[in-house]
Short mmCIF file of N, CA and C in Angstrom, two decimals:
data_model
loop_
_atom_site.label_atom_id
_atom_site.label_comp_id
_atom_site.label_asym_id
_atom_site.label_seq_id
_atom_site.Cartn_x
_atom_site.Cartn_y
_atom_site.Cartn_z
N MET A 15 -151.95 61.91 -74.64
CA MET A 15 -151.86 61.07 -72.68
C MET A 15 -151.34 62.67 -72.37
N ASP A 16 -152.12 63.25 -71.45
CA ASP A 16 -151.48 64.19 -70.05
C ASP A 16 -150.24 64.11 -69.68
N GLY A 17 -149.31 65.04 -69.57
CA GLY A 17 -148.52 64.44 -69.11
C GLY A 17 -146.92 63.99 -69.98
N PHE A 18 -147.68 63.19 -71.31
CA PHE A 18 -146.34 63.15 -71.83
C PHE A 18 -146.59 63.45 -73.69
N ARG A 19 -145.68 64.13 -74.15
CA ARG A 19 -145.70 63.85 -75.43
C ARG A 19 -144.21 63.29 -76.53
N GLU A 20 -144.32 62.78 -77.68
CA GLU A 20 -143.49 62.18 -78.22
C GLU A 20 -142.69 63.48 -78.70
N GLU A 21 -141.72 63.40 -78.91
CA GLU A 21 -140.45 64.76 -80.27
C GLU A 21 -139.37 64.04 -80.53
N GLU A 22 -139.45 63.51 -81.74
CA GLU A 22 -138.84 62.91 -82.86
C GLU A 22 -138.10 61.82 -81.97
N GLY A 23 -139.12 61.15 -82.05
CA GLY A 23 -138.98 59.54 -81.38
C GLY A 23 -138.53 59.61 -80.05
N ARG A 24 -138.50 60.57 -79.08
CA ARG A 24 -138.69 60.83 -78.36
C ARG A 24 -139.23 60.80 -76.90
N VAL A 25 -139.37 60.15 -75.73
CA VAL A 25 -141.05 60.24 -75.16
C VAL A 25 -140.82 61.23 -74.54
N LEU A 26 -141.13 61.83 -74.13
CA LEU A 26 -140.80 63.66 -73.86
C LEU A 26 -142.10 63.37 -71.96
N ILE A 27 -141.79 63.83 -71.16
CA ILE A 27 -142.27 63.39 -69.92
C ILE A 27 -142.65 65.40 -68.85
N THR A 28 -143.77 65.30 -68.37
CA THR A 28 -142.94 66.38 -67.21
C THR A 28 -143.01 66.17 -66.25
N SER A 29 -142.35 67.46 -65.50
CA SER A 29 -141.97 67.05 -64.46
C SER A 29 -142.76 66.38 -63.00
N ASN A 30 -143.98 66.66 -62.61
CA ASN A 30 -144.80 66.12 -62.38
C ASN A 30 -145.45 64.76 -62.43
N ARG A 31 -144.76 64.33 -63.73
CA ARG A 31 -145.60 62.37 -64.47
C ARG A 31 -144.42 62.09 -64.11
N LEU A 32 -143.32 62.76 -64.41
CA LEU A 32 -141.96 61.58 -63.58
C LEU A 32 -141.54 61.89 -62.06
N CYS A 33 -141.98 62.76 -61.49
CA CYS A 33 -141.84 62.30 -60.37
C CYS A 33 -142.85 61.35 -59.73
N ASN A 34 -144.47 61.37 -60.07
CA ASN A 34 -145.01 60.16 -59.61
C ASN A 34 -144.61 58.73 -60.91
N PHE A 35 -143.98 59.08 -61.64
CA PHE A 35 -143.27 57.39 -62.42
C PHE A 35 -142.38 56.83 -61.35
N LEU A 36 -141.47 58.08 -61.03
CA LEU A 36 -139.89 56.95 -60.38
C LEU A 36 -140.27 57.25 -58.56
N GLU A 37 -141.84 57.44 -58.27
CA GLU A 37 -141.90 57.89 -56.74
C GLU A 37 -140.60 59.11 -55.84
N VAL A 38 -140.68 60.36 -56.81
CA VAL A 38 -139.63 60.64 -56.07
C VAL A 38 -140.27 61.69 -55.68
N THR A 39 -139.18 62.82 -54.93
CA THR A 39 -140.58 64.38 -54.77
C THR A 39 -139.91 64.95 -55.82
N ASP A 40 -140.33 66.88 -55.93
CA ASP A 40 -139.56 68.10 -57.16
C ASP A 40 -138.69 67.94 -56.68
N LYS A 41 -138.16 67.81 -55.14
CA LYS A 41 -136.62 68.23 -54.54
C LYS A 41 -136.22 67.14 -55.39
N THR A 42 -136.07 65.73 -55.34
CA THR A 42 -135.55 65.18 -55.49
C THR A 42 -135.26 65.25 -57.20
N LEU A 43 -135.80 65.84 -57.73
CA LEU A 43 -135.90 65.88 -58.83
C LEU A 43 -134.56 67.16 -59.23
N THR A 44 -135.30 68.34 -58.41
CA THR A 44 -133.80 69.37 -58.79
C THR A 44 -132.73 68.98 -58.23
N ASN A 45 -132.80 68.16 -57.31
CA ASN A 45 -131.75 67.74 -57.06
C ASN A 45 -130.93 67.17 -57.96
N TRP A 46 -131.49 65.99 -58.80
CA TRP A 46 -131.13 65.11 -60.01
C TRP A 46 -130.59 66.26 -60.85
N LYS A 47 -130.95 67.44 -61.37
CA LYS A 47 -130.96 68.25 -62.50
C LYS A 47 -128.86 69.00 -61.29
N ARG A 48 -129.14 68.86 -60.96
CA ARG A 48 -128.00 69.84 -60.20
C ARG A 48 -127.04 69.13 -60.64
N GLN A 49 -127.47 67.77 -60.53
CA GLN A 49 -126.38 66.81 -60.37
C GLN A 49 -125.72 66.33 -61.59
N GLY A 50 -126.83 66.69 -62.76
CA GLY A 50 -126.34 66.48 -64.15
C GLY A 50 -127.53 65.33 -65.03
N CYS A 51 -128.46 65.33 -63.98
CA CYS A 51 -129.33 64.35 -64.70
C CYS A 51 -130.07 65.32 -66.43
N PRO A 52 -130.14 64.68 -67.36
CA PRO A 52 -130.32 65.48 -68.49
C PRO A 52 -131.70 65.71 -68.62
N GLN A 53 -132.16 67.19 -69.04
CA GLN A 53 -133.61 67.46 -68.62
C GLN A 53 -133.77 67.96 -70.37
N HIS A 54 -134.56 67.78 -71.18
CA HIS A 54 -135.04 68.28 -72.43
C HIS A 54 -135.23 70.00 -72.43
N SER A 55 -136.32 70.28 -71.59
CA SER A 55 -136.63 71.47 -71.61
C SER A 55 -137.53 71.91 -70.68
N ARG A 56 -137.30 73.03 -70.17
CA ARG A 56 -138.03 73.41 -68.84
C ARG A 56 -139.65 72.38 -68.49
N GLY A 57 -139.09 71.98 -67.43
CA GLY A 57 -140.75 71.39 -67.24
C GLY A 57 -140.62 70.06 -68.12
N TRP A 58 -139.97 69.76 -68.83
CA TRP A 58 -140.27 68.61 -69.70
C TRP A 58 -138.51 67.41 -69.70
N TRP A 59 -138.88 65.97 -69.55
CA TRP A 59 -137.64 65.32 -69.24
C TRP A 59 -138.01 64.26 -70.30
N ASP A 60 -136.55 64.06 -70.82
CA ASP A 60 -136.68 62.92 -72.12
C ASP A 60 -136.53 61.64 -71.13
N LEU A 61 -137.50 60.46 -71.19
CA LEU A 61 -137.46 59.57 -69.68
C LEU A 61 -136.38 58.51 -69.72
N GLN A 62 -136.23 57.87 -71.26
CA GLN A 62 -134.77 57.31 -71.76
C GLN A 62 -133.74 57.42 -71.43
N GLN A 63 -133.50 58.74 -71.28
CA GLN A 63 -132.26 59.05 -70.85
C GLN A 63 -132.05 59.88 -69.45
N VAL A 64 -133.81 60.02 -68.42
CA VAL A 64 -133.37 60.34 -67.49
C VAL A 64 -133.25 59.06 -66.65
N ILE A 65 -133.67 57.97 -67.27
CA ILE A 65 -133.65 56.28 -66.80
C ILE A 65 -132.12 55.78 -67.09
N LYS A 66 -131.42 56.31 -68.57
CA LYS A 66 -129.92 55.97 -68.37
C LYS A 66 -129.64 56.44 -67.33
N TRP A 67 -129.89 58.03 -67.22
CA TRP A 67 -128.76 58.73 -66.42
C TRP A 67 -129.22 57.97 -65.06
N ARG A 68 -130.08 57.09 -64.05
CA ARG A 68 -130.42 56.91 -62.64
C ARG A 68 -129.35 55.61 -62.78
N GLY A 69 -128.96 55.00 -63.80
CA GLY A 69 -128.72 53.86 -64.12
C GLY A 69 -129.92 52.05 -64.47
N VAL A 70 -130.50 53.01 -64.56
CA VAL A 70 -131.66 51.82 -64.25
C VAL A 70 -131.56 51.28 -65.72
N ILE A 71 -131.71 51.10 -66.34
CA ILE A 71 -131.53 50.53 -67.46
C ILE A 71 -129.82 50.85 -68.39
N GLN A 72 -129.37 50.18 -69.43
CA GLN A 72 -127.95 50.64 -69.91
C GLN A 72 -128.19 50.85 -71.28
N SER A 73 -127.77 51.67 -71.52
CA SER A 73 -127.50 52.91 -72.75
C SER A 73 -126.68 51.46 -73.85
N GLY A 74 -127.25 51.69 -74.87
CA GLY A 74 -127.05 50.85 -76.31
C GLY A 74 -125.91 52.11 -76.62
N SER A 75 -126.52 53.32 -76.76
CA SER A 75 -125.63 54.47 -77.29
C SER A 75 -124.83 54.59 -76.41
N ASP A 76 -123.89 55.61 -76.95
CA ASP A 76 -122.62 56.29 -76.81
C ASP A 76 -123.13 57.57 -76.20
N ASP A 77 -123.58 58.18 -75.87
CA ASP A 77 -123.73 59.80 -75.06
C ASP A 77 -123.18 59.74 -74.60
N PRO A 78 -121.67 60.45 -74.73
CA PRO A 78 -121.52 61.10 -73.38
C PRO A 78 -121.58 61.74 -71.95
N VAL A 79 -122.30 62.65 -72.35
CA VAL A 79 -122.95 63.65 -71.07
C VAL A 79 -123.29 62.64 -70.20
N ALA A 80 -124.70 61.41 -70.89
CA ALA A 80 -124.53 60.92 -69.91
C ALA A 80 -123.77 59.86 -68.89
N LYS A 81 -123.39 59.39 -69.88
CA LYS A 81 -121.99 58.54 -69.49
C LYS A 81 -120.94 59.43 -68.08
N LYS A 82 -120.85 60.66 -68.55
CA LYS A 82 -120.28 61.10 -67.56
C LYS A 82 -120.98 61.87 -66.61
N SER A 83 -122.26 61.42 -66.46
CA SER A 83 -122.62 62.09 -65.43
C SER A 83 -122.68 60.85 -64.37
N VAL A 84 -123.18 59.96 -65.39
CA VAL A 84 -122.93 58.21 -64.05
C VAL A 84 -122.10 58.22 -63.69
N ASN A 85 -120.45 58.46 -64.48
CA ASN A 85 -119.25 58.30 -64.32
C ASN A 85 -119.00 58.84 -62.50
N LEU A 86 -119.01 60.12 -62.99
CA LEU A 86 -119.18 60.94 -61.75
C LEU A 86 -120.03 60.71 -60.69
N GLN A 87 -120.80 60.13 -60.44
CA GLN A 87 -121.91 60.22 -59.68
C GLN A 87 -121.45 58.45 -59.29
N GLN A 88 -120.94 57.65 -59.71
CA GLN A 88 -120.43 55.85 -58.97
C GLN A 88 -119.07 56.65 -58.39
N LYS A 89 -118.27 57.38 -59.10
CA LYS A 89 -117.27 58.19 -58.41
C LYS A 89 -117.15 58.86 -57.39
N LYS A 90 -117.93 59.57 -57.29
CA LYS A 90 -118.30 61.06 -55.64
C LYS A 90 -119.09 59.27 -54.81
N LEU A 91 -119.86 58.32 -55.26
CA LEU A 91 -120.14 57.81 -54.16
C LEU A 91 -119.14 56.98 -54.29
N VAL A 92 -117.65 56.70 -54.93
CA VAL A 92 -117.06 55.78 -54.13
C VAL A 92 -116.67 56.44 -53.46
N ALA A 93 -116.09 57.44 -53.21
CA ALA A 93 -114.78 58.44 -52.80
C ALA A 93 -115.35 58.64 -51.29
N GLU A 94 -117.04 58.48 -51.11
CA GLU A 94 -117.85 59.36 -49.70
C GLU A 94 -118.05 57.49 -49.11
N VAL A 95 -117.93 56.69 -49.62
CA VAL A 95 -117.78 54.56 -49.19
C VAL A 95 -116.30 55.33 -48.73
N ALA A 96 -115.73 55.08 -49.13
CA ALA A 96 -113.88 55.50 -48.62
C ALA A 96 -113.59 56.13 -47.30
N TYR A 97 -114.72 57.52 -47.71
CA TYR A 97 -114.43 58.77 -46.72
C TYR A 97 -115.22 58.21 -45.13
N LYS A 98 -115.88 57.21 -45.46
CA LYS A 98 -116.58 56.69 -44.26
C LYS A 98 -116.28 55.41 -44.06
N GLU A 99 -115.25 54.97 -44.35
CA GLU A 99 -115.14 54.13 -43.35
C GLU A 99 -113.15 54.24 -43.30
N ALA A 100 -112.99 55.44 -43.79
CA ALA A 100 -111.80 56.05 -43.12
C ALA A 100 -111.92 57.11 -41.95
N GLN A 101 -113.25 57.68 -41.57
CA GLN A 101 -113.49 57.80 -40.08
C GLN A 101 -113.72 56.58 -39.37
N ALA A 102 -114.52 55.82 -39.78
CA ALA A 102 -114.72 54.15 -38.54
C ALA A 102 -113.58 53.94 -37.75
N GLU A 103 -112.41 53.68 -39.32
CA GLU A 103 -111.40 53.20 -38.75
C GLU A 103 -110.67 54.41 -37.73
N LEU A 104 -110.81 55.91 -38.06
CA LEU A 104 -110.15 56.63 -36.52
C LEU A 104 -110.58 56.67 -35.42
N THR A 105 -112.01 56.33 -36.19
CA THR A 105 -113.35 55.95 -34.62
C THR A 105 -112.68 54.76 -33.67
N ARG A 106 -112.03 53.81 -34.22
CA ARG A 106 -112.32 52.61 -33.61
C ARG A 106 -110.55 52.82 -33.58
N ILE A 107 -109.57 53.16 -34.27
CA ILE A 107 -108.58 53.23 -33.33
C ILE A 107 -108.21 54.77 -32.05
N LYS A 108 -109.25 55.01 -32.21
CA LYS A 108 -109.14 56.74 -31.64
C LYS A 108 -109.97 55.74 -29.80
N THR A 109 -110.79 55.02 -30.16
CA THR A 109 -111.73 53.92 -29.25
C THR A 109 -110.12 53.29 -28.77
N ASP A 110 -110.12 52.21 -29.62
CA ASP A 110 -108.80 51.44 -28.99
C ASP A 110 -108.09 51.59 -27.94
N ILE A 111 -106.89 52.94 -28.03
CA ILE A 111 -106.35 54.29 -27.80
C ILE A 111 -106.92 54.34 -26.06
N ALA A 112 -107.96 54.74 -26.33
CA ALA A 112 -108.47 55.31 -24.57
C ALA A 112 -108.94 54.01 -24.08
N ASP A 113 -109.08 52.83 -24.97
CA ASP A 113 -109.36 51.55 -24.23
C ASP A 113 -108.17 51.16 -23.31
N GLY A 114 -106.65 51.48 -24.06
CA GLY A 114 -105.82 51.20 -23.65
C GLY A 114 -104.81 49.60 -24.34
N LYS A 115 -105.39 49.67 -25.30
CA LYS A 115 -104.78 48.75 -26.04
C LYS A 115 -104.07 49.02 -27.44
N TYR A 116 -102.85 50.07 -26.81
CA TYR A 116 -101.78 50.82 -27.27
C TYR A 116 -100.76 51.73 -26.17
N ILE A 117 -99.60 51.34 -26.73
CA ILE A 117 -98.67 51.47 -25.38
C ILE A 117 -97.84 52.53 -26.09
N GLU A 118 -97.29 53.51 -25.68
CA GLU A 118 -97.06 55.49 -26.28
C GLU A 118 -95.63 54.30 -26.70
N LYS A 119 -95.26 55.57 -27.38
CA LYS A 119 -93.68 55.06 -28.26
C LYS A 119 -92.43 55.16 -26.88
N GLU A 120 -92.45 55.51 -26.26
CA GLU A 120 -91.73 56.10 -24.95
C GLU A 120 -91.39 55.08 -24.78
N ILE A 121 -93.07 54.41 -24.13
CA ILE A 121 -92.49 53.30 -23.17
C ILE A 121 -92.16 52.11 -23.96
N VAL A 122 -92.46 51.73 -24.89
CA VAL A 122 -92.08 50.92 -25.85
C VAL A 122 -90.03 51.24 -25.83
N GLU A 123 -89.88 52.27 -26.79
CA GLU A 123 -88.49 52.78 -26.93
C GLU A 123 -87.90 52.21 -25.29
N ASP A 124 -88.29 52.61 -24.79
CA ASP A 124 -87.30 52.47 -23.13
C ASP A 124 -87.20 51.03 -22.64
N GLU A 125 -87.82 50.25 -23.03
CA GLU A 125 -88.01 48.74 -22.91
C GLU A 125 -87.35 47.92 -23.67
N LEU A 126 -87.63 48.61 -25.20
CA LEU A 126 -86.60 47.51 -25.82
C LEU A 126 -85.40 47.65 -25.14
N SER A 127 -85.24 49.52 -25.46
CA SER A 127 -83.65 49.35 -25.50
C SER A 127 -83.12 48.97 -23.51
N ARG A 128 -83.40 48.73 -23.08
CA ARG A 128 -83.38 47.64 -21.68
C ARG A 128 -83.16 46.23 -22.38
N PHE A 129 -84.06 45.96 -22.92
CA PHE A 129 -83.75 44.42 -23.26
C PHE A 129 -82.39 44.18 -24.38
N PHE A 130 -82.31 45.21 -25.25
CA PHE A 130 -81.29 44.55 -25.94
C PHE A 130 -80.03 45.01 -25.24
N MET A 131 -80.11 45.85 -24.17
CA MET A 131 -78.87 46.09 -23.34
C MET A 131 -78.31 44.54 -22.93
N VAL A 132 -79.46 43.83 -22.11
CA VAL A 132 -79.48 42.71 -21.58
C VAL A 132 -78.73 41.62 -21.92
N PHE A 133 -79.48 41.36 -23.45
CA PHE A 133 -79.49 40.72 -24.73
C PHE A 133 -77.46 40.84 -24.99
N LYS A 134 -77.57 42.02 -25.41
CA LYS A 134 -75.89 42.49 -26.14
C LYS A 134 -75.11 41.65 -24.54
N LYS A 135 -75.04 41.78 -23.78
CA LYS A 135 -74.44 42.01 -21.93
C LYS A 135 -73.92 40.27 -22.25
N SER A 136 -75.58 39.65 -22.23
CA SER A 136 -75.69 38.57 -22.30
C SER A 136 -75.21 37.95 -23.40
N ALA A 137 -75.30 38.85 -24.80
CA ALA A 137 -74.59 37.30 -25.78
C ALA A 137 -72.46 38.09 -25.73
N MET A 138 -72.29 38.70 -25.64
CA MET A 138 -71.16 39.51 -24.45
C MET A 138 -70.21 38.09 -24.00
N SER A 139 -70.99 37.84 -23.22
CA SER A 139 -70.78 37.19 -22.26
C SER A 139 -70.71 35.20 -22.84
N LEU A 140 -71.52 35.35 -23.55
CA LEU A 140 -71.17 33.86 -24.67
C LEU A 140 -69.52 32.83 -24.40
N SER A 141 -69.11 33.73 -25.19
CA SER A 141 -67.59 32.90 -25.92
C SER A 141 -66.82 33.41 -24.62
N ARG A 142 -66.84 34.54 -23.27
CA ARG A 142 -66.46 33.56 -21.90
C ARG A 142 -66.34 32.80 -21.39
N LYS A 143 -68.17 32.14 -21.17
CA LYS A 143 -68.55 31.13 -20.68
C LYS A 143 -67.91 29.38 -21.50
N LEU A 144 -68.05 29.60 -22.57
CA LEU A 144 -67.75 28.95 -23.51
C LEU A 144 -66.63 28.27 -24.27
N ALA A 145 -65.66 29.65 -23.72
CA ALA A 145 -64.16 29.31 -23.30
C ALA A 145 -63.86 28.54 -22.52
N ASN A 146 -64.36 28.42 -21.11
CA ASN A 146 -64.06 27.98 -20.00
C ASN A 146 -64.80 26.12 -19.94
N VAL A 147 -65.79 26.11 -20.92
CA VAL A 147 -66.41 24.40 -20.91
C VAL A 147 -65.39 24.15 -21.73
N VAL A 148 -64.80 24.43 -22.82
CA VAL A 148 -64.34 24.27 -23.76
C VAL A 148 -62.59 23.94 -23.29
N GLY A 149 -62.06 24.91 -22.46
CA GLY A 149 -60.74 25.05 -21.89
C GLY A 149 -60.78 23.50 -21.44
N GLY A 150 -61.53 22.51 -20.93
CA GLY A 150 -61.12 21.30 -20.02
C GLY A 150 -61.24 19.96 -20.90
N TYR A 151 -61.15 20.28 -22.44
CA TYR A 151 -60.88 19.61 -23.11
C TYR A 151 -59.33 20.34 -24.35
N VAL A 152 -59.38 21.48 -23.97
CA VAL A 152 -58.18 21.60 -24.96
C VAL A 152 -57.30 22.30 -24.01
N GLU A 153 -55.99 22.77 -25.04
CA GLU A 153 -54.69 23.41 -24.86
C GLU A 153 -55.63 25.21 -24.44
N PRO A 154 -54.95 25.81 -23.51
CA PRO A 154 -55.33 26.98 -22.96
C PRO A 154 -55.23 27.86 -24.13
N ILE A 155 -53.97 28.26 -24.93
CA ILE A 155 -54.17 28.92 -26.25
C ILE A 155 -55.45 28.50 -27.23
N GLU A 156 -55.62 27.57 -27.22
CA GLU A 156 -56.55 27.38 -27.78
C GLU A 156 -58.19 27.52 -27.99
N ALA A 157 -57.92 27.29 -26.07
CA ALA A 157 -59.35 27.88 -25.37
C ALA A 157 -59.13 29.48 -26.01
N ARG A 158 -58.03 30.19 -25.76
CA ARG A 158 -57.90 31.64 -25.65
C ARG A 158 -58.77 31.98 -27.29
N ARG A 159 -58.50 30.82 -28.68
CA ARG A 159 -58.07 31.48 -29.47
C ARG A 159 -59.60 30.86 -30.40
N VAL A 160 -60.78 30.08 -29.68
CA VAL A 160 -61.90 30.00 -29.56
C VAL A 160 -62.15 31.15 -28.96
N GLU A 161 -62.16 31.70 -27.99
CA GLU A 161 -62.89 32.33 -27.52
C GLU A 161 -62.93 33.95 -28.58
N GLN A 162 -61.54 33.80 -28.65
CA GLN A 162 -61.15 35.62 -29.94
C GLN A 162 -61.97 35.22 -31.16
N GLU A 163 -62.16 33.92 -31.49
CA GLU A 163 -63.38 33.70 -32.51
C GLU A 163 -64.58 33.98 -32.21
N LEU A 164 -65.11 32.86 -31.28
CA LEU A 164 -66.12 33.72 -31.12
C LEU A 164 -67.02 34.95 -30.53
N ASN A 165 -65.63 35.58 -30.29
CA ASN A 165 -66.07 36.94 -29.42
C ASN A 165 -66.41 37.99 -30.56
N ASP A 166 -65.31 37.94 -31.82
CA ASP A 166 -65.58 38.23 -33.31
C ASP A 166 -67.49 38.25 -34.14
N THR A 167 -67.01 36.87 -33.59
CA THR A 167 -68.71 36.13 -34.63
C THR A 167 -69.50 36.97 -33.55
N ILE A 168 -70.16 36.85 -32.32
CA ILE A 168 -70.75 36.99 -31.71
C ILE A 168 -70.99 38.61 -31.74
N ASN A 169 -69.80 39.52 -31.91
CA ASN A 169 -69.91 41.25 -32.52
C ASN A 169 -70.30 41.39 -33.88
N ASP A 170 -69.71 40.15 -34.85
CA ASP A 170 -70.34 40.77 -36.17
C ASP A 170 -71.67 40.55 -36.24
N ALA A 171 -72.20 39.60 -35.04
CA ALA A 171 -73.56 38.75 -35.64
C ALA A 171 -75.02 40.21 -34.78
N LEU A 172 -74.30 41.14 -33.56
CA LEU A 172 -74.58 42.22 -33.22
C LEU A 172 -74.75 43.10 -34.21
N GLU A 173 -73.37 43.29 -34.56
CA GLU A 173 -73.42 44.52 -35.47
C GLU A 173 -74.19 44.53 -36.85
N GLN A 174 -73.96 43.26 -37.40
CA GLN A 174 -75.17 43.35 -38.68
C GLN A 174 -76.35 43.01 -38.28
N MET A 175 -76.76 42.92 -36.88
CA MET A 175 -78.87 42.52 -36.51
C MET A 175 -78.33 44.29 -36.10
N SER A 176 -78.05 45.05 -35.68
CA SER A 176 -78.27 46.63 -36.13
C SER A 176 -78.36 46.89 -36.63
N VAL A 177 -77.94 46.82 -38.12
CA VAL A 177 -77.73 47.44 -38.92
C VAL A 177 -78.63 46.97 -39.69
N ASP A 178 -78.72 45.88 -40.76
CA ASP A 178 -79.35 45.91 -41.65
C ASP A 178 -80.82 44.40 -40.51
N GLY A 179 -80.49 44.69 -39.24
CA GLY A 179 -81.79 42.95 -38.53
C GLY A 179 -81.81 42.09 -39.35
N VAL A 180 -80.43 41.59 -39.88
CA VAL A 180 -80.34 39.99 -40.14
C VAL A 180 -79.00 39.59 -40.12
N TYR A 181 -78.46 38.47 -39.71
CA TYR A 181 -77.48 37.83 -39.48
C TYR A 181 -76.60 37.20 -40.24
N SER A 182 -76.10 37.21 -41.33
CA SER A 182 -75.47 36.32 -42.11
C SER A 182 -74.33 36.11 -41.77
N ALA A 183 -73.95 34.63 -41.91
CA ALA A 183 -73.03 34.49 -40.95
C ALA A 183 -71.69 33.90 -42.33
N LYS A 184 -70.14 34.83 -42.14
CA LYS A 184 -69.86 34.51 -43.31
C LYS A 184 -68.98 33.28 -43.80
N LYS A 185 -69.03 33.23 -44.22
CA LYS A 185 -68.45 31.84 -45.00
C LYS A 185 -67.00 31.57 -45.14
N LYS A 186 -66.55 30.19 -44.19
CA LYS A 186 -65.26 30.08 -44.17
C LYS A 186 -64.54 29.18 -45.44
N LYS A 187 -63.35 29.87 -45.52
CA LYS A 187 -62.81 29.36 -46.72
C LYS A 187 -62.01 28.12 -46.46
N LYS A 188 -61.57 26.97 -46.97
CA LYS A 188 -60.96 25.59 -46.79
C LYS A 188 -59.36 26.34 -47.30
#
């Protein structure tokens, strides 16, 4: 048959016939060769090895060259997909920034700083307000003790929150 030959049980095919068979150009075949597609000899290709390399059929053998080539292509494809996704994410973030969906760090810091200053002042004044409310029902010394205990608890809570971000109440001993 023209363009085919059999050698040691292998079907060999010419470059021209292989291009026709796989419906690719000779340039594509040249690119495949550069990427590691196994070629039998100049102008001749082992049809089974080429098809295995392209991943059309699963290899029953443990040909390390073909497997390595396919693995490298798969890794390259995965890396290219990850790269394209990262580029798309970067473009999305840039678009969001341009649309004003993000706030500048300095503005956020200033606003949070103001908020927490007001919060601290409000929390610190709670002990005096609550002591005044309780003062009508208890002795003045007891009201001052309650105010001091509330003040200590509030200070402890604010300090814990500023360091750890969480407040854990101390358990009282009986």
